[in-house]
XYZ file of C-alpha atoms in Angstrom:
719
model
C 0.000 0.000 0.000
C 1.029 3.602 -0.630
C 0.429 5.787 2.428
C -0.401 9.462 1.842
C -0.249 11.761 4.871
C -1.943 15.181 4.791
C -1.897 17.909 7.424
C -5.608 17.890 8.233
C -8.652 15.667 7.614
C -10.316 18.002 5.074
C -7.238 17.986 2.817
C -6.966 14.204 3.194
C -10.567 13.862 1.968
C -9.829 16.016 -1.105
C -6.771 13.891 -1.932
C -8.627 10.616 -1.322
C -11.413 11.697 -3.702
C -8.896 12.363 -6.489
C -7.034 9.071 -5.861
C -10.246 7.042 -5.813
C -9.907 5.992 -2.162
C -13.482 5.639 -0.881
C -13.391 3.192 2.042
C -13.424 5.189 5.296
C -11.558 3.607 8.205
C -10.724 4.935 11.651
C -8.059 7.614 11.115
C -7.593 7.045 7.361
C -9.329 6.458 4.015
C -8.424 3.404 1.909
C -8.874 2.318 -1.695
C -7.302 1.944 -5.132
C -3.939 0.975 -3.603
C -3.758 4.021 -1.292
C -4.228 4.708 2.403
C -4.776 8.431 2.994
C -4.263 9.570 6.587
C -3.743 12.907 8.324
C -2.273 14.837 11.220
C -3.927 17.704 13.115
C -1.137 20.196 12.440
C 1.693 19.464 14.884
C 1.606 16.004 16.462
C 5.200 16.273 17.683
C 7.207 18.966 19.409
C 10.713 19.435 20.787
C 11.212 17.883 24.202
C 10.816 19.951 27.367
C 13.936 20.978 29.338
C 13.487 18.428 32.153
C 13.263 15.610 29.610
C 16.925 16.237 28.782
C 18.144 16.829 32.341
C 15.954 16.379 35.454
C 17.643 19.346 37.155
C 16.181 21.637 34.467
C 12.688 20.961 35.791
C 12.902 23.791 38.340
C 13.651 27.313 37.168
C 17.015 28.524 38.503
C 19.689 30.919 37.254
C 22.397 28.370 38.061
C 21.031 25.971 35.421
C 21.395 28.504 32.597
C 22.213 28.295 29.757
C 20.242 25.121 28.998
C 21.713 23.735 25.771
C 21.005 20.038 25.153
C 23.862 18.168 23.404
C 21.275 16.753 21.011
C 17.669 17.872 20.538
C 14.870 15.316 20.557
C 11.179 15.244 19.684
C 8.159 13.801 21.493
C 4.450 13.361 20.914
C 2.309 16.191 22.220
C 0.567 15.003 25.383
C -3.014 14.644 24.157
C -5.126 11.475 23.943
C -6.584 12.373 20.517
C -3.131 13.046 19.090
C -1.704 9.845 20.579
C -4.560 7.776 19.103
C -4.118 9.250 15.599
C -0.334 8.890 15.760
C -0.540 5.162 16.537
C -2.797 4.712 13.476
C -0.260 6.615 11.335
C 2.640 4.643 12.861
C 1.058 1.276 11.988
C 0.277 2.385 8.404
C 3.795 3.729 7.842
C 5.563 0.655 9.182
C 3.623 -1.518 6.713
C 3.828 0.911 3.750
C 5.731 0.219 0.540
C 5.962 3.978 -0.088
C 4.938 7.178 1.717
C 3.778 10.336 -0.038
C 4.230 13.447 2.099
C 1.141 15.550 1.292
C 1.795 18.084 4.027
C 1.327 21.813 3.634
C 3.773 22.931 0.934
C 5.920 25.156 3.146
C 8.618 25.087 5.810
C 6.341 24.350 8.761
C 4.362 21.760 6.795
C 7.603 19.980 5.952
C 8.697 19.984 9.598
C 5.326 18.644 10.839
C 5.374 15.594 8.560
C 9.100 14.855 8.876
C 8.804 14.724 12.656
C 5.834 12.352 12.414
C 7.714 10.071 9.999
C 10.776 10.102 12.293
C 8.705 9.305 15.369
C 6.858 6.521 13.497
C 10.155 4.959 12.394
C 9.260 5.024 8.689
C 11.846 3.138 6.585
C 10.293 2.991 3.094
C 10.936 5.443 0.208
C 9.221 8.844 0.541
C 7.890 11.105 -2.218
C 6.671 14.697 -1.868
C 3.419 16.180 -3.192
C 4.039 19.875 -3.849
C 0.984 21.889 -4.929
C -0.170 25.505 -4.781
C -3.926 24.918 -4.704
C -6.351 22.196 -3.652
C -8.369 22.010 -6.886
C -8.811 18.560 -8.409
C -6.653 19.588 -11.377
C -3.814 20.779 -9.124
C -3.886 17.574 -7.035
C -3.868 15.387 -10.180
C -0.962 17.374 -11.645
C 0.880 17.100 -8.337
C 0.544 13.309 -8.190
C 1.635 13.073 -11.824
C 4.799 15.010 -10.901
C 5.736 13.715 -7.450
C 9.124 14.894 -6.232
C 11.767 13.042 -4.269
C 11.730 13.807 -0.546
C 15.497 14.459 -0.663
C 14.856 17.628 -2.717
C 13.253 19.168 0.360
C 16.012 18.339 2.860
C 17.207 22.010 2.972
C 13.621 23.129 3.659
C 13.445 20.685 6.570
C 16.851 21.768 7.894
C 15.744 25.415 7.820
C 12.531 24.554 9.683
C 14.417 22.456 12.233
C 17.013 25.216 12.746
C 14.216 27.724 13.287
C 12.499 25.468 15.855
C 15.753 24.760 17.734
C 16.683 28.453 17.575
C 13.337 29.519 19.010
C 13.528 26.842 21.733
C 17.093 27.691 22.752
C 16.650 31.451 22.850
C 13.069 31.443 24.150
C 13.583 28.885 26.935
C 16.820 30.424 28.186
C 15.929 34.098 27.819
C 12.444 33.683 29.310
C 13.780 31.920 32.423
C 16.746 34.297 32.635
C 14.730 37.537 32.512
C 11.884 36.170 34.634
C 14.192 35.054 37.452
C 16.447 38.107 37.236
C 13.910 40.906 36.712
C 10.392 39.522 37.288
C 8.207 39.902 40.369
C 5.567 37.775 42.090
C 6.541 34.676 40.084
C 5.218 36.234 36.875
C 6.757 35.091 33.604
C 8.567 37.622 31.389
C 8.270 36.027 27.988
C 11.159 36.637 25.553
C 11.109 35.438 21.938
C 13.377 35.646 18.908
C 10.790 37.548 16.841
C 8.313 38.596 19.541
C 10.757 40.805 21.464
C 12.160 42.810 18.502
C 8.568 43.335 17.319
C 7.600 44.682 20.735
C 10.727 46.876 20.625
C 9.503 48.448 17.353
C 6.189 49.396 19.005
C 7.878 50.726 22.163
C 10.395 52.761 20.159
C 7.626 54.365 18.080
C 5.615 55.065 21.233
C 8.577 56.770 22.882
C 9.194 58.868 19.758
C 5.586 60.044 19.992
C 5.755 60.718 23.750
C 9.008 62.670 23.471
C 7.945 64.550 20.361
C 8.049 68.321 20.784
C 5.674 70.005 18.293
C 7.009 73.029 16.482
C 4.881 75.876 15.227
C 5.171 77.077 11.640
C 3.085 79.022 9.147
C 2.052 78.309 5.568
C 1.784 81.127 3.044
C -0.860 80.512 0.383
C -2.722 82.605 -2.150
C -5.858 82.216 -4.261
C -5.565 83.199 -7.925
C -8.415 82.498 -10.380
C -10.182 80.304 -7.789
C -7.084 78.121 -7.477
C -5.080 77.770 -4.249
C -1.314 78.163 -4.750
C 1.169 77.318 -1.964
C 4.432 79.179 -1.428
C 7.431 77.034 -2.392
C 9.406 76.298 0.781
C 13.083 75.509 0.688
C 14.154 72.164 2.203
C 16.088 72.345 5.453
C 19.598 70.947 5.855
C 18.096 68.056 7.860
C 15.687 67.173 5.038
C 18.493 67.299 2.457
C 20.659 65.032 4.629
C 17.767 62.592 5.029
C 17.224 62.483 1.258
C 20.932 61.847 0.693
C 20.808 58.961 3.183
C 17.829 57.422 1.368
C 19.672 57.683 -1.953
C 22.600 55.814 -0.402
C 20.280 53.048 0.796
C 18.617 52.807 -2.609
C 21.173 53.830 -5.271
C 19.018 52.254 -8.011
C 16.215 54.773 -7.379
C 15.889 57.547 -9.944
C 17.447 60.740 -8.667
C 15.092 63.679 -8.969
C 17.569 66.271 -7.720
C 17.913 69.260 -10.053
C 20.433 72.124 -9.734
C 17.690 74.565 -8.678
C 15.534 71.972 -6.932
C 15.884 73.544 -3.501
C 14.234 76.810 -4.423
C 11.770 78.898 -2.461
C 11.542 80.742 0.841
C 12.807 79.297 4.155
C 10.151 77.689 6.322
C 8.209 80.378 8.219
C 8.837 79.655 11.911
C 7.560 82.886 13.463
C 4.312 84.714 12.882
C 5.915 88.138 12.455
C 7.964 86.958 9.461
C 4.829 85.444 7.954
C 2.846 88.658 8.379
C 5.628 90.679 6.772
C 5.638 88.355 3.741
C 1.833 88.531 3.594
C 1.869 92.347 3.560
C 4.698 92.359 1.016
C 2.616 90.507 -1.602
C -0.884 91.687 -0.677
C -1.058 94.575 -3.161
C 1.215 93.088 -5.820
C -0.240 91.273 -8.839
C 0.289 87.508 -9.104
C 2.129 86.486 -12.319
C 2.237 82.967 -13.830
C 5.891 82.201 -14.642
C 5.831 78.515 -15.616
C 3.200 76.100 -16.978
C 4.265 72.531 -17.643
C 2.418 69.323 -18.367
C 3.869 65.863 -18.184
C 2.208 62.647 -19.271
C 2.765 59.528 -17.189
C 1.610 55.980 -16.696
C 0.789 53.992 -13.584
C 1.035 50.190 -13.558
C -1.668 48.070 -11.875
C -1.136 47.316 -8.176
C 0.926 44.224 -7.495
C -0.621 40.854 -6.789
C -0.907 39.899 -3.139
C 1.532 38.083 -0.950
C 0.266 37.223 2.528
C 1.647 40.351 4.193
C 0.234 42.786 1.617
C -3.164 41.054 1.836
C -3.111 41.391 5.632
C -2.116 45.053 5.282
C -4.947 45.754 2.826
C -7.571 43.947 4.933
C -6.490 45.819 8.050
C -6.698 49.189 6.272
C -10.007 48.565 4.500
C -11.930 46.299 6.862
C -10.002 46.590 10.181
C -9.377 42.822 10.106
C -6.495 41.723 12.297
C -3.548 39.964 10.656
C -4.643 36.754 12.367
C -8.226 37.053 11.105
C -7.040 37.668 7.525
C -4.802 34.599 7.708
C -7.760 32.492 8.865
C -9.958 33.853 6.071
C -7.439 33.296 3.256
C -6.654 29.821 4.669
C -10.379 29.054 4.471
C -10.518 30.307 0.856
C -7.565 28.027 0.055
C -9.282 25.019 1.625
C -12.479 25.885 -0.281
C -10.344 25.668 -3.448
C -11.074 29.233 -4.618
C -7.642 30.753 -3.840
C -4.073 29.504 -4.066
C -1.642 28.716 -1.238
C -1.625 31.681 1.169
C 1.626 31.541 3.191
C 3.718 33.213 0.512
C 6.135 36.148 0.447
C 6.200 36.897 -3.284
C 3.944 39.111 -5.397
C 5.003 37.447 -8.665
C 3.808 34.542 -10.811
C 5.987 32.030 -12.633
C 5.841 31.851 -16.427
C 4.079 28.462 -16.382
C 1.006 30.118 -14.817
C 0.520 32.463 -17.802
C -1.177 29.874 -20.108
C -3.621 29.022 -17.289
C -4.714 32.631 -16.741
C -7.458 32.841 -19.427
C -9.213 29.847 -17.836
C -8.877 31.363 -14.346
C -10.384 34.648 -15.579
C -13.180 32.708 -17.263
C -14.007 31.147 -13.887
C -14.519 34.575 -12.267
C -18.203 34.680 -13.253
C -19.065 37.505 -10.862
C -16.444 39.722 -12.516
C -17.566 39.155 -16.110
C -18.075 42.906 -16.573
C -14.268 43.200 -16.341
C -13.056 39.836 -17.667
C -15.153 39.919 -20.868
C -12.999 42.751 -22.195
C -9.941 40.471 -21.874
C -11.326 37.377 -23.623
C -10.469 36.434 -27.181
C -7.080 38.182 -27.273
C -3.622 37.558 -25.809
C -3.321 38.715 -22.218
C -0.751 41.346 -21.254
C 2.361 39.649 -19.839
C 4.238 42.136 -17.670
C 7.622 41.503 -16.049
C 6.104 43.152 -12.960
C 3.779 40.149 -12.727
C 5.529 37.183 -14.377
C 9.118 36.669 -13.261
C 10.540 33.208 -12.549
C 13.510 34.700 -10.691
C 11.143 36.147 -8.039
C 9.261 32.872 -7.410
C 10.635 29.993 -5.345
C 8.284 27.384 -3.884
C 5.021 29.264 -4.418
C 3.671 32.171 -6.431
C 1.510 35.148 -5.425
C -2.012 34.620 -4.067
C -4.493 34.452 -6.962
C -7.933 32.913 -7.619
C -7.985 29.302 -8.837
C -10.859 29.875 -11.272
C -13.256 27.757 -9.193
C -16.576 29.566 -8.739
C -16.911 30.540 -5.047
C -19.893 29.058 -3.222
C -21.031 29.339 0.365
C -18.561 32.062 1.351
C -19.177 34.146 4.450
C -19.417 37.915 4.017
C -15.893 38.303 5.391
C -14.530 35.665 3.004
C -16.296 37.398 0.108
C -14.519 40.655 0.933
C -11.108 39.004 0.944
C -11.821 37.059 -2.242
C -13.004 40.268 -3.908
C -9.647 41.923 -3.220
C -7.764 38.957 -4.696
C -10.016 38.648 -7.762
C -9.830 42.362 -8.611
C -6.046 42.502 -8.216
C -5.652 39.444 -10.445
C -7.928 40.836 -13.147
C -6.294 44.269 -13.008
C -2.788 43.019 -13.912
C -4.042 42.135 -17.397
C -5.446 45.619 -17.995
C -3.431 48.448 -19.577
C -1.575 50.990 -17.444
C -3.491 54.053 -16.311
C -2.474 57.089 -18.370
C -2.564 60.527 -16.799
C -1.329 64.046 -17.281
C 0.209 66.101 -14.465
C 0.105 69.885 -14.821
C 2.343 72.082 -12.677
C 1.825 75.856 -12.540
C 4.324 78.196 -10.855
C 3.679 81.856 -10.243
C 5.215 84.667 -8.225
C 4.347 87.820 -6.359
C 7.210 90.162 -5.494
C 9.711 87.343 -6.191
C 8.026 84.893 -3.801
C 7.224 81.748 -5.767
C 4.011 79.735 -5.459
C 3.074 76.366 -6.931
C 0.014 74.207 -7.640
C -0.224 70.763 -9.229
C -3.231 69.124 -10.868
C -3.713 65.645 -12.232
C -6.024 64.484 -14.991
C -6.740 60.849 -15.832
C -6.517 60.480 -19.620
C -7.164 56.717 -19.893
C -8.172 54.921 -16.680
C -6.906 51.514 -17.815
C -6.869 49.153 -14.803
C -8.428 51.804 -12.537
C -11.943 51.039 -13.815
C -11.783 47.786 -11.838
C -11.410 49.784 -8.619
C -13.704 52.661 -9.645
C -16.205 52.015 -6.824
C -13.576 50.810 -4.401
C -11.633 52.568 -1.663
C -8.605 54.284 -3.260
C -5.546 52.082 -3.539
C -2.856 52.124 -0.890
C -1.015 55.441 -0.745
C -3.284 57.050 -3.329
C -5.762 58.768 -1.039
C -4.708 62.328 -1.903
C -3.300 61.725 -5.334
C -6.400 62.603 -7.321
C -5.943 66.330 -7.382
C -8.454 68.454 -9.251
C -8.020 69.437 -12.885
C -6.677 72.985 -13.087
C -8.041 75.850 -15.183
C -6.030 76.710 -18.306
C -3.167 79.014 -17.264
C -0.902 80.935 -19.656
C 2.686 81.831 -18.930
C 2.969 85.580 -18.352
C -0.630 86.210 -17.337
C -1.143 88.188 -14.145
C -3.837 89.656 -11.961
C -5.051 90.240 -8.409
C -4.917 87.447 -5.823
C -5.910 86.843 -2.204
C -2.978 85.768 0.034
C -3.455 84.075 3.415
C -1.301 82.896 6.318
C -2.195 79.610 8.059
C -0.838 78.500 11.433
C 0.413 74.879 11.551
C 2.178 72.525 13.971
C 4.561 69.690 13.172
C 3.022 66.275 13.813
C 4.533 63.325 15.705
C 5.020 59.938 14.024
C 1.858 57.867 13.883
C 1.439 54.874 16.215
C 1.737 51.491 14.554
C -1.401 49.793 13.320
C -1.345 46.098 12.436
C -0.953 47.138 8.792
C 2.072 49.370 9.366
C 3.599 46.950 11.902
C 3.410 44.103 9.385
C 5.244 46.311 6.884
C 7.858 47.179 9.523
C 8.364 43.481 10.322
C 8.725 42.769 6.616
C 11.527 45.329 6.270
C 13.175 44.899 9.712
C 11.891 48.267 10.877
C 12.977 50.383 7.896
C 10.419 52.849 6.531
C 10.054 51.905 2.867
C 7.474 52.962 0.288
C 9.256 51.726 -2.839
C 8.102 48.225 -3.874
C 11.457 47.199 -5.358
C 13.411 48.245 -2.269
C 10.845 46.497 -0.089
C 11.420 43.289 -2.064
C 15.171 43.569 -1.429
C 14.622 44.074 2.316
C 12.277 41.075 2.612
C 15.378 38.878 2.880
C 16.088 40.489 6.242
C 12.493 40.796 7.427
C 11.673 39.460 10.906
C 9.402 36.452 11.183
C 7.809 34.690 8.238
C 4.617 35.812 6.492
C 2.825 32.815 8.024
C 3.950 33.549 11.612
C 3.769 37.350 11.880
C 0.062 37.326 12.737
C 0.703 34.828 15.552
C 3.557 36.975 16.881
C 1.257 40.015 17.128
C -1.404 37.877 18.823
C 1.228 36.645 21.297
C 2.064 40.228 22.265
C -1.623 40.796 23.040
C -1.824 37.569 25.014
C 1.230 38.481 27.080
C -0.374 41.869 27.844
C 2.617 43.629 26.283
C 0.437 45.586 23.852
C -3.208 46.647 23.544
C -5.338 48.372 20.924
C -6.815 51.844 20.904
C -9.055 51.907 17.863
C -6.638 50.595 15.210
C -3.473 51.779 16.977
C -1.139 49.360 18.757
C -0.074 50.723 22.145
C 2.609 49.172 24.374
C 1.454 48.573 27.948
C 3.629 49.730 30.883
C 4.822 46.111 31.219
C 5.829 45.993 27.547
C 7.654 49.325 27.793
C 9.497 48.355 30.975
C 10.528 44.992 29.540
C 12.131 46.575 26.469
C 13.792 49.276 28.561
C 15.400 46.715 30.819
C 16.805 44.602 27.936
C 20.279 45.948 27.190
C 21.287 43.091 24.866
C 20.715 44.410 21.337
C 20.632 40.877 19.931
C 17.343 40.322 21.762
C 15.509 43.461 20.679
C 17.064 44.681 17.431
C 14.851 44.101 14.384
C 17.920 44.496 12.187
C 19.922 41.798 13.986
C 16.909 39.465 14.068
C 16.535 40.126 10.346
C 20.089 38.860 9.806
C 19.072 35.644 11.565
C 16.054 35.324 9.285
C 18.288 35.815 6.259
C 20.528 32.948 7.398
C 17.495 30.690 7.816
C 16.439 31.514 4.249
C 19.974 30.771 3.081
C 19.836 27.355 4.794
C 16.673 26.720 2.777
C 18.588 27.609 -0.414
C 21.641 25.517 0.583
C 23.894 28.588 0.711
C 24.406 28.476 4.497
C 25.146 25.579 6.838
C 22.584 24.679 9.507
C 25.351 23.456 11.837
C 27.088 26.834 11.665
C 23.810 28.615 12.401
C 23.185 26.491 15.507
C 26.765 26.926 16.738
C 26.419 30.726 16.424
C 23.067 30.527 18.177
C 24.440 28.601 21.159
C 27.337 31.041 21.510
C 24.953 34.012 21.352
C 22.607 32.573 23.999
C 25.570 31.821 26.277
C 26.852 35.400 25.954
C 23.383 36.824 26.719
C 23.058 34.671 29.844
C 26.443 35.734 31.233
C 25.812 39.384 30.344
C 22.515 39.458 32.266
C 23.926 37.534 35.219
C 26.628 40.219 35.595
C 23.948 42.920 36.034
C 23.855 44.041 39.671
C 21.330 46.877 39.197
C 18.487 45.050 40.999
C 16.008 46.303 38.349
C 12.486 44.841 38.241
C 9.607 44.894 35.772
C 6.236 45.893 37.194
C 3.589 43.491 35.931
C 0.105 44.840 36.531
C -2.198 42.128 35.143
C -3.810 39.598 37.461
C -3.844 36.811 34.887
C -0.199 36.851 33.838
C 1.390 33.383 33.689
C 3.249 32.305 36.828
C 6.652 30.640 37.034
C 6.171 26.853 36.959
C 8.608 25.884 39.688
C 7.615 22.235 39.683
C 7.018 21.547 36.031
C 8.425 23.353 33.006
C 6.072 23.889 30.094
C 6.470 22.893 26.471
C 7.674 25.744 24.242
C 5.220 27.723 22.189
C 6.934 29.846 19.539
C 10.130 29.300 21.498
C 8.874 30.666 24.797
C 7.778 29.063 28.024
C 4.472 29.414 29.781
C 2.732 27.343 32.414
C 1.358 24.057 31.298
C -2.375 23.587 31.037
C -4.338 20.469 30.350
C -3.902 19.734 26.653
C -6.957 20.290 24.510
C -7.590 18.397 21.255
C -5.338 19.981 18.664
C -6.730 21.687 15.597
C -4.519 22.377 12.591
C -2.614 25.547 13.375
C -5.587 27.287 14.958
C -4.641 30.834 15.828
C -5.605 32.452 19.088
C -7.661 35.546 19.510
C -6.249 38.418 21.505
C -7.021 41.971 22.417
C -8.935 43.874 19.777
C -10.020 47.492 19.330
C -12.037 49.093 22.069
C -15.485 47.613 21.795
C -18.274 49.833 20.454
C -21.384 50.274 22.577
C -23.953 47.611 21.775
C -26.820 50.120 21.679
C -25.097 52.106 18.951
C -24.566 49.163 16.605
C -26.772 49.032 13.497
C -28.282 45.641 12.601
C -26.642 45.467 9.178
C -23.414 44.207 7.580
C -21.550 47.436 8.378
C -20.766 46.007 11.844
C -19.004 42.893 10.474
C -15.388 42.655 11.566
C -15.792 45.198 14.374
C -14.849 44.442 17.972
C -17.439 42.568 20.007
C -19.159 45.006 22.431
C -19.591 42.294 25.069
C -16.256 40.498 25.410
C -14.020 42.976 23.522
C -11.923 40.003 22.349
C -13.758 38.554 19.379
C -15.057 40.273 16.267
C -18.605 40.455 14.936
C -19.569 37.702 12.468
C -22.788 36.828 10.627
C -24.939 33.828 11.446
C -28.177 32.538 9.919
C -30.567 34.766 11.848
C -28.374 37.181 13.797
C -24.968 38.772 14.160
C -22.784 37.196 16.828
C -19.244 37.090 18.212
C -16.392 34.971 16.829
C -15.734 33.928 20.446
C -19.184 32.327 20.887
C -17.595 28.903 21.408
C -15.693 30.355 24.346
C -18.882 31.606 25.985
C -19.451 35.111 24.571
C -23.216 35.815 24.547
C -23.338 38.784 22.153
C -26.236 38.459 19.697
C -27.980 41.051 17.525
C -30.904 39.783 15.376
C -31.148 40.866 11.748
C -33.463 43.764 10.948
C -37.030 42.592 10.486
């Protein structure tokens, strides 16, 4: 028999249907020469500290650093998991061949490899590698099975990541808890979690320490058009621009010899009033009129992070909620594999695109215009060099059925983006008019869409990212040399502090290791050093909520006093620097590509953890972190807990495992129940009862996503 092992029962059923296996047994499906079984996500985990050395059971500074000579795995302590594993074990030991049908990514590879190791599988192993769960994709995948050995680097990268998170998380969490904690409360430290928290704390401190500066803007109205005085850039702004050019030398330089023209910034009211009086009775003269035609390419296809960013901005969905929704769309066969970090498609997808577009029945008003002629093939969309294991998230062409309202919104974003990349560029004309009054120059810019191209697909949608203020009004026709009376004005302004992180902007910061980047190409280059993986960033943010290190105010992420104090007390940059963590991530990606050795990575890791331990132990400052929550985890002095994302927390009775179920955490401040309308506008908002879940739609009423956990919120539909 050939044993196929999938990551969850629903995927196993899809595979069994394609293979012709119909006979349902306990824990597997059999038929046509195949036995199709499944895991529930992780069945195995790295061993707990005391399972290596009994003395590591109690938390003590003298036992640190804890570095096992050899790491081992064990079954997760759960009766349901143990029962399913023994079924898998028996099937594998009798199999003539195993086909690993796990999730086609790093974590999926690790899950199934650990199960096969624990089961003692000895037969040959093949790998099913697919990007969607449609029948066609599964059939193609089985027709082109790969050798398991091809994915050894992927497994080594996943194993290195798990060992790295265990080693740093276990040691640093015990170290900081015992050294700086109070009342037996755990101070959780993680390889990605802590630098992410540090980003939020740093931004918060920048805001708190920001000193607003007053300035004035000089404007004038000429022929019903508002012109703004051209203000010269300060030395600080010029230095900042020069630094950005150094970081991105490939960017087009816009600097012109006379680019820094205009008046100095007006920093006192008296100067502003003098300038106002100087031009009040002088005619305004148009000195320059220029028009420039340009094109704008369609927005890029989605990777997981950009989809989470868009859903947070448009619908206020958390990163975790978006991941759950796109995972559901993948399992319903209407979208491709979601845990991806590329916005490109490989060339072999291009011939399949007409059929995918044909399947988007609800978007026929847009797709009909593309049928019957060759589709545009842009290098900004199709580029084999930018695709590794998986391509960007796109529709599969399967007609969606039975989607929830929230799933429909996410699918709509994906379908429109996919359709748009085959439309022509948007063509526009930008007109710039410069005028002067008594040698003080003023400027206004207007933009006119000449041919909307791809923009018609988003005509009724919220403006695309970063485009909110771009659609400036069309200007009247101005002629160089014309002049006439005008109405000048002086407006008081204040400089603004940086904005707090939202989940959208934090995800972008994690993707670029904290660097502020708007340029797509530069962002792609920085992804190599991003912190966390696209598939884990949502869980990291949720962990920060769960630890009570951050909370939400509307959409803003705010560090709690505990979170701020924890970052302030960490002096070891390796633990809180997004840049240094990004270097680690880069090495893990290089292990995956066979350009870096896993053994070297682990040796560096052990040395780093050892240095951190001795550095903290030398601290005689007697500092302590004030933990204010009543439900913070307590130090397990008698029994150490299994690691979760490389950190320790007290052990609870194991619940039946579900495949990679994400946990809900703090959400925006809940709206008042009385003020909520009984319509779909409330979907995705914070639950007004528990404040933890979000509002979802049932058959007869709106409810809370945390209803299984006891939340009683219910609002019947309008009669």
